[in-house]
Amino acid sequence: MTITPADSAAVQSALAEIREALGADAVFTERADLDEYRDPFWVLGDSTNDVAAAVFPSTVEQIQTVVRIANTHGAPLWTVSQGRNYGYGGSSPRVPGSILLNLSKLNRVLEINTELGYAVVEPGVRWFDLVDALEEAGGGWWSSIPDLGWGSVIGNSLEYGRGHTSIGSHAENVVGMEVVLPNGELMRTGMGAMTDNRAFHTYPFGFGPMVDGLFFQSNMGIVTQIGWKLMKRPEKYASCWIHFDGDEIVVPVIDAMRDLMLDETINNYPFLGRGVAANKEGQPDLDAASEAWALRFALYGYEDIVEAKWKIVERVIGSIPGVTVGRTVYDGTDREGPQEGIHDDKVQAGIPGMELLDLYKVPFGPDTGHLDFSPVAPLIGTEVLKVIRLVRGLYEEFGEPYAAGCMLLPNSIIVVSVMFFDPKDEEKTRQIYANYDSMLTRVSAEGYGLYRSHIFKMDAVAQTFDFNDHAYLRFVETIKDAVDPKGILQPGKQGIWPKAMRG
Amino acid sequence: MTITPADSAAVQSALAEIREALGADAVFTERADLDEYRDPFWVLGDSTNDVAAAVFPSTVEQIQTVVRIANTHGAPLWTVSQGRNYGYGGSSPRVPGSILLNLSKLNRVLEINTELGYAVVEPGVRWFDLVDALEEAGGGWWSSIPDLGWGSVIGNSLEYGRGHTSIGSHAENVVGMEVVLPNGELMRTGMGAMTDNRAFHTYPFGFGPMVDGLFFQSNMGIVTQIGWKLMKRPEKYASCWIHFDGDEIVVPVIDAMRDLMLDETINNYPFLGRGVAANKEGQPDLDAASEAWALRFALYGYEDIVEAKWKIVERVIGSIPGVTVGRTVYDGTDREGPQEGIHDDKVQAGIPGMELLDLYKVPFGPDTGHLDFSPVAPLIGTEVLKVIRLVRGLYEEFGEPYAAGCMLLPNSIIVVSVMFFDPKDEEKTRQIYANYDSMLTRVSAEGYGLYRSHIFKMDAVAQTFDFNDHAYLRFVETIKDAVDPKGILQPGKQGIWPKAMRG
């Protein structure tokens, strides 16, 4: 699919009005300023996918103003919160020459409700900010966090991002949204659709259909506020691990983990890795030839419950031949607990950091690029091993090193894999992106869909969702055309194009 | 709001074609046949809200055919699964003279996955049917169920219906849908949007926005299949209760329950009642003057865990003055366990029954009608008591007996109340429906929205969701107009009217 860049005249007219309305210091158009919004993991120096400008609204009203101006001129907007969607495009737009709408200045933690266990945050709030605010509010509540702390809570959640505590399915933690619609109007969802409703961020439904889902991985609106579920700081936290050598043992381990998750013995989101997560010293280990597997998970709660759960885990997992299982127990009241500890222990306790970034710099130094490829499978041991081997086989076919990093849900799994390259090596970089297409074809032919995708691959991935001549995509396009008739909001995101831009 | 009945000529033309396509035995138009689709809880003998015909498709293809014919003629359809939505309108349509599309013949349990813990059901599958099928599949898995077993799993879930196990938030158990859209096309959601996707009913998201929410409490499509999450039969099940006298104790009990739910000690959905749920003999007790409160909840899991949890509950709840707490422990492997036991013990173990129906017949005999009024509040003791007193005060104002029946979520609560009347008493019946309007005004002015509503009250309730000039409703209407331009599917449901019928 060839993407037509945004109409430069329309964009410039819109920018003039935006500058007028928001002030000149909210609009950046200098090349040097815009460089940081390039996808750092694409061919170095390639300008074909640049934005025309970066706009920084400070308030919801300013976002509404920008959206209305964009409609007037038919200028496409590309929204990011912190733009840390690395491996999937960063801040880079689907349509070159779009106006980048950067929401990082809306960075207030609007509420922390220590009775009901939720926070209300704006899009610019990072994991670091939220966790700092929770600490200031008494430290009685944990957030779930992803591996790196620099991203936006809202940005990550809207992309179905994941964490590693018992509230690690981030999209499911969102209760009650405020959204600027593509026509510039402000809407609240769920119970919040009633002015001053008391249950806005506690009751997960409303009166009538739930529209919240429409704002995930999409281009239907700009989310300016969400309620975010928290987790009570537990009395005890056991950071647990399972080690084993040899692929075949993946099968009984996965089946046992599924049983332990479905019976709620384990209620966090475990992570299975080969090579990478295995390292007990917290140092990255990218040795793709390693047969050493490591699975980490956590137990939380009152001491008696954590002990009772641990005994069950030991009994069930310990009975699998070739497997060792262990744990480190932290006292929930000990604020220093895993603070300085290894990555696994920290992320399962909602403590954000940046240490994992080092892992991603190992292959080609500080500028190492990566492209993520992550099919979803049901959580059945034999099938998980089949998918791992399928994906690994494709890496081997292309002569690329493979490292597994699987995120377990109670009965499904995201088999994350990462292709590393040096963006300064143009040929190799283009080759990696080309390899992705073959991998997509092979994996989708087996009935596995992808969890997320790089902006360049969104159309290809969307095309794999082909039931009844792409009925889902056509339904979503119908909604897109109705709520954004001018097609100004993130055209092409997730393969959803407005009518005028559809092939 | 005055509702214009459906265009009779359009309906008759559509019916002629439907009869042709589905066979005469799938279409009922005789008055005697249609009587059972009247709302049994409206003025007895009143025909103003009757359907014109009842159509019984047997397959998804026949549903598609009916929808296409309805579009051709502009004939409104009103869909029900089992039509047991009593207290909210039963099978009765919002627009008089609609064609009732009764899905009860699509009653197959399509799959029970005993590894991954889900079932796939059609709309005609009742709780009784699903639980029978689970028993046949080995009995290793429980469903969650509502209080009465005769309703449809899909019908109840789509209305945000609730059960009482750890998977009692029924809308949240739906993973992957198949839907006939208002244009007659078949769509699958989530990972199912890919043909033969392996994770259709296990992974809760897809690629792109989640559209599933659009089909809850709405008129955007006809859900023909859902994946439904199951719960593993526990080793031990403790059915627990808390008894106390006097309203003031509601405050510390609610606060303690919230803490126990948010720290996951208790992970089912408890029920707080006054008078009604208190009776340990399982007999209904509608004595509105009673000050005796009862709260029930459950603990599930391995024996050690249930014991550890029980000790925490005893410590936390037992320390509240004036409160007694107790339990009955069942062995999960004992299939006879609570089978013949009292209602509370059964519903928390996913065993469907009809015994609660007797309770609803006490006030005026077998034909007793009821109208349900259920505001949602945050789960804070003082606030819950305030809402209970507000609602009870309104009942007292109208001289009606009040019984509380509150459904607890981890940090919110649905304060269910029920107005009883005799549908043979026209004046009183009309008065009850009029009282509802005043109650709605009073409760929404305090910031509480309703959980569900009777068809006659849908517009009034929708109007209370007024943030930014009803931005939510206008957004939903925009989607309705786009996906159902002829407005043939359940016009007016939840206050959502197609363009041609909006005031």
PDB file of N, CA, C and O in Angstrom, chain A residues 276-285 341-344 355-356:
ATOM      1  N   VAL A 276      17.034 -14.708  28.027  1.00  0.00           N
ATOM      2  CA  VAL A 276      16.946 -13.353  28.553  1.00  0.00           C
ATOM      3  C   VAL A 276      16.501 -13.287  30.005  1.00  0.00           C
ATOM      4  O   VAL A 276      17.204 -12.756  30.863  1.00  0.00           O
ATOM      5  N   ALA A 277      15.364 -13.845  30.310  1.00  0.00           N
ATOM      6  CA  ALA A 277      14.825 -13.684  31.658  1.00  0.00           C
ATOM      7  C   ALA A 277      15.490 -14.621  32.655  1.00  0.00           C
ATOM      8  O   ALA A 277      15.262 -14.524  33.844  1.00  0.00           O
ATOM      9  N   ALA A 278      16.315 -15.520  32.151  1.00  0.00           N
ATOM     10  CA  ALA A 278      16.865 -16.556  33.017  1.00  0.00           C
ATOM     11  C   ALA A 278      17.918 -16.052  33.975  1.00  0.00           C
ATOM     12  O   ALA A 278      18.141 -16.628  35.030  1.00  0.00           O
ATOM     13  N   ASN A 279      18.547 -14.960  33.591  1.00  0.00           N
ATOM     14  CA  ASN A 279      19.719 -14.508  34.309  1.00  0.00           C
ATOM     15  C   ASN A 279      19.390 -14.028  35.719  1.00  0.00           C
ATOM     16  O   ASN A 279      18.697 -13.036  35.914  1.00  0.00           O
ATOM     17  N   LYS A 280      19.896 -14.744  36.710  1.00  0.00           N
ATOM     18  CA  LYS A 280      19.558 -14.424  38.092  1.00  0.00           C
ATOM     19  C   LYS A 280      20.303 -13.217  38.623  1.00  0.00           C
ATOM     20  O   LYS A 280      19.923 -12.662  39.635  1.00  0.00           O
ATOM     21  N   GLU A 281      21.347 -12.836  37.920  1.00  0.00           N
ATOM     22  CA  GLU A 281      22.100 -11.660  38.369  1.00  0.00           C
ATOM     23  C   GLU A 281      21.508 -10.376  37.802  1.00  0.00           C
ATOM     24  O   GLU A 281      22.023  -9.295  38.043  1.00  0.00           O
ATOM     25  N   GLY A 282      20.447 -10.496  37.033  1.00  0.00           N
ATOM     26  CA  GLY A 282      19.816  -9.309  36.499  1.00  0.00           C
ATOM     27  C   GLY A 282      20.527  -8.756  35.283  1.00  0.00           C
ATOM     28  O   GLY A 282      20.171  -7.716  34.758  1.00  0.00           O
ATOM     29  N   GLN A 283      21.525  -9.472  34.800  1.00  0.00           N
ATOM     30  CA  GLN A 283      22.238  -9.017  33.608  1.00  0.00           C
ATOM     31  C   GLN A 283      21.632  -9.661  32.374  1.00  0.00           C
ATOM     32  O   GLN A 283      21.226 -10.823  32.405  1.00  0.00           O
ATOM     33  N   PRO A 284      21.549  -8.895  31.307  1.00  0.00           N
ATOM     34  CA  PRO A 284      20.984  -9.445  30.083  1.00  0.00           C
ATOM     35  C   PRO A 284      21.853 -10.572  29.516  1.00  0.00           C
ATOM     36  O   PRO A 284      23.070 -10.549  29.642  1.00  0.00           O
ATOM     37  N   ASP A 285      21.187 -11.531  28.905  1.00  0.00           N
ATOM     38  CA  ASP A 285      21.890 -12.665  28.324  1.00  0.00           C
ATOM     39  C   ASP A 285      21.173 -13.021  27.037  1.00  0.00           C
ATOM     40  O   ASP A 285      20.090 -13.576  27.049  1.00  0.00           O
ATOM     41  N   GLY A 341      16.787  -4.239  43.703  1.00  0.00           N
ATOM     42  CA  GLY A 341      16.917  -5.639  43.324  1.00  0.00           C
ATOM     43  C   GLY A 341      16.926  -5.843  41.827  1.00  0.00           C
ATOM     44  O   GLY A 341      17.082  -4.907  41.046  1.00  0.00           O
ATOM     45  N   ILE A 342      16.747  -7.052  41.428  1.00  0.00           N
ATOM     46  CA  ILE A 342      16.809  -7.356  40.004  1.00  0.00           C
ATOM     47  C   ILE A 342      15.479  -7.002  39.337  1.00  0.00           C
ATOM     48  O   ILE A 342      14.448  -6.857  39.980  1.00  0.00           O
ATOM     49  N   HIS A 343      15.544  -6.888  38.029  1.00  0.00           N
ATOM     50  CA  HIS A 343      14.400  -6.428  37.258  1.00  0.00           C
ATOM     51  C   HIS A 343      13.130  -7.227  37.524  1.00  0.00           C
ATOM     52  O   HIS A 343      12.055  -6.656  37.756  1.00  0.00           O
ATOM     53  N   ASP A 344      13.216  -8.547  37.490  1.00  0.00           N
ATOM     54  CA  ASP A 344      12.027  -9.377  37.687  1.00  0.00           C
ATOM     55  C   ASP A 344      11.313  -9.041  38.988  1.00  0.00           C
ATOM     56  O   ASP A 344      10.091  -8.954  39.040  1.00  0.00           O
ATOM     57  N   GLU A 355      16.197  -0.273  33.577  1.00  0.00           N
ATOM     58  CA  GLU A 355      17.322  -1.202  33.460  1.00  0.00           C
ATOM     59  C   GLU A 355      17.184  -2.139  32.264  1.00  0.00           C
ATOM     60  O   GLU A 355      18.188  -2.593  31.716  1.00  0.00           O
ATOM     61  N   LEU A 356      15.951  -2.412  31.826  1.00  0.00           N
ATOM     62  CA  LEU A 356      15.810  -3.359  30.721  1.00  0.00           C
ATOM     63  C   LEU A 356      16.281  -2.771  29.389  1.00  0.00           C
ATOM     64  O   LEU A 356      16.536  -3.500  28.429  1.00  0.00           O
TER      65      LEU A 356
END
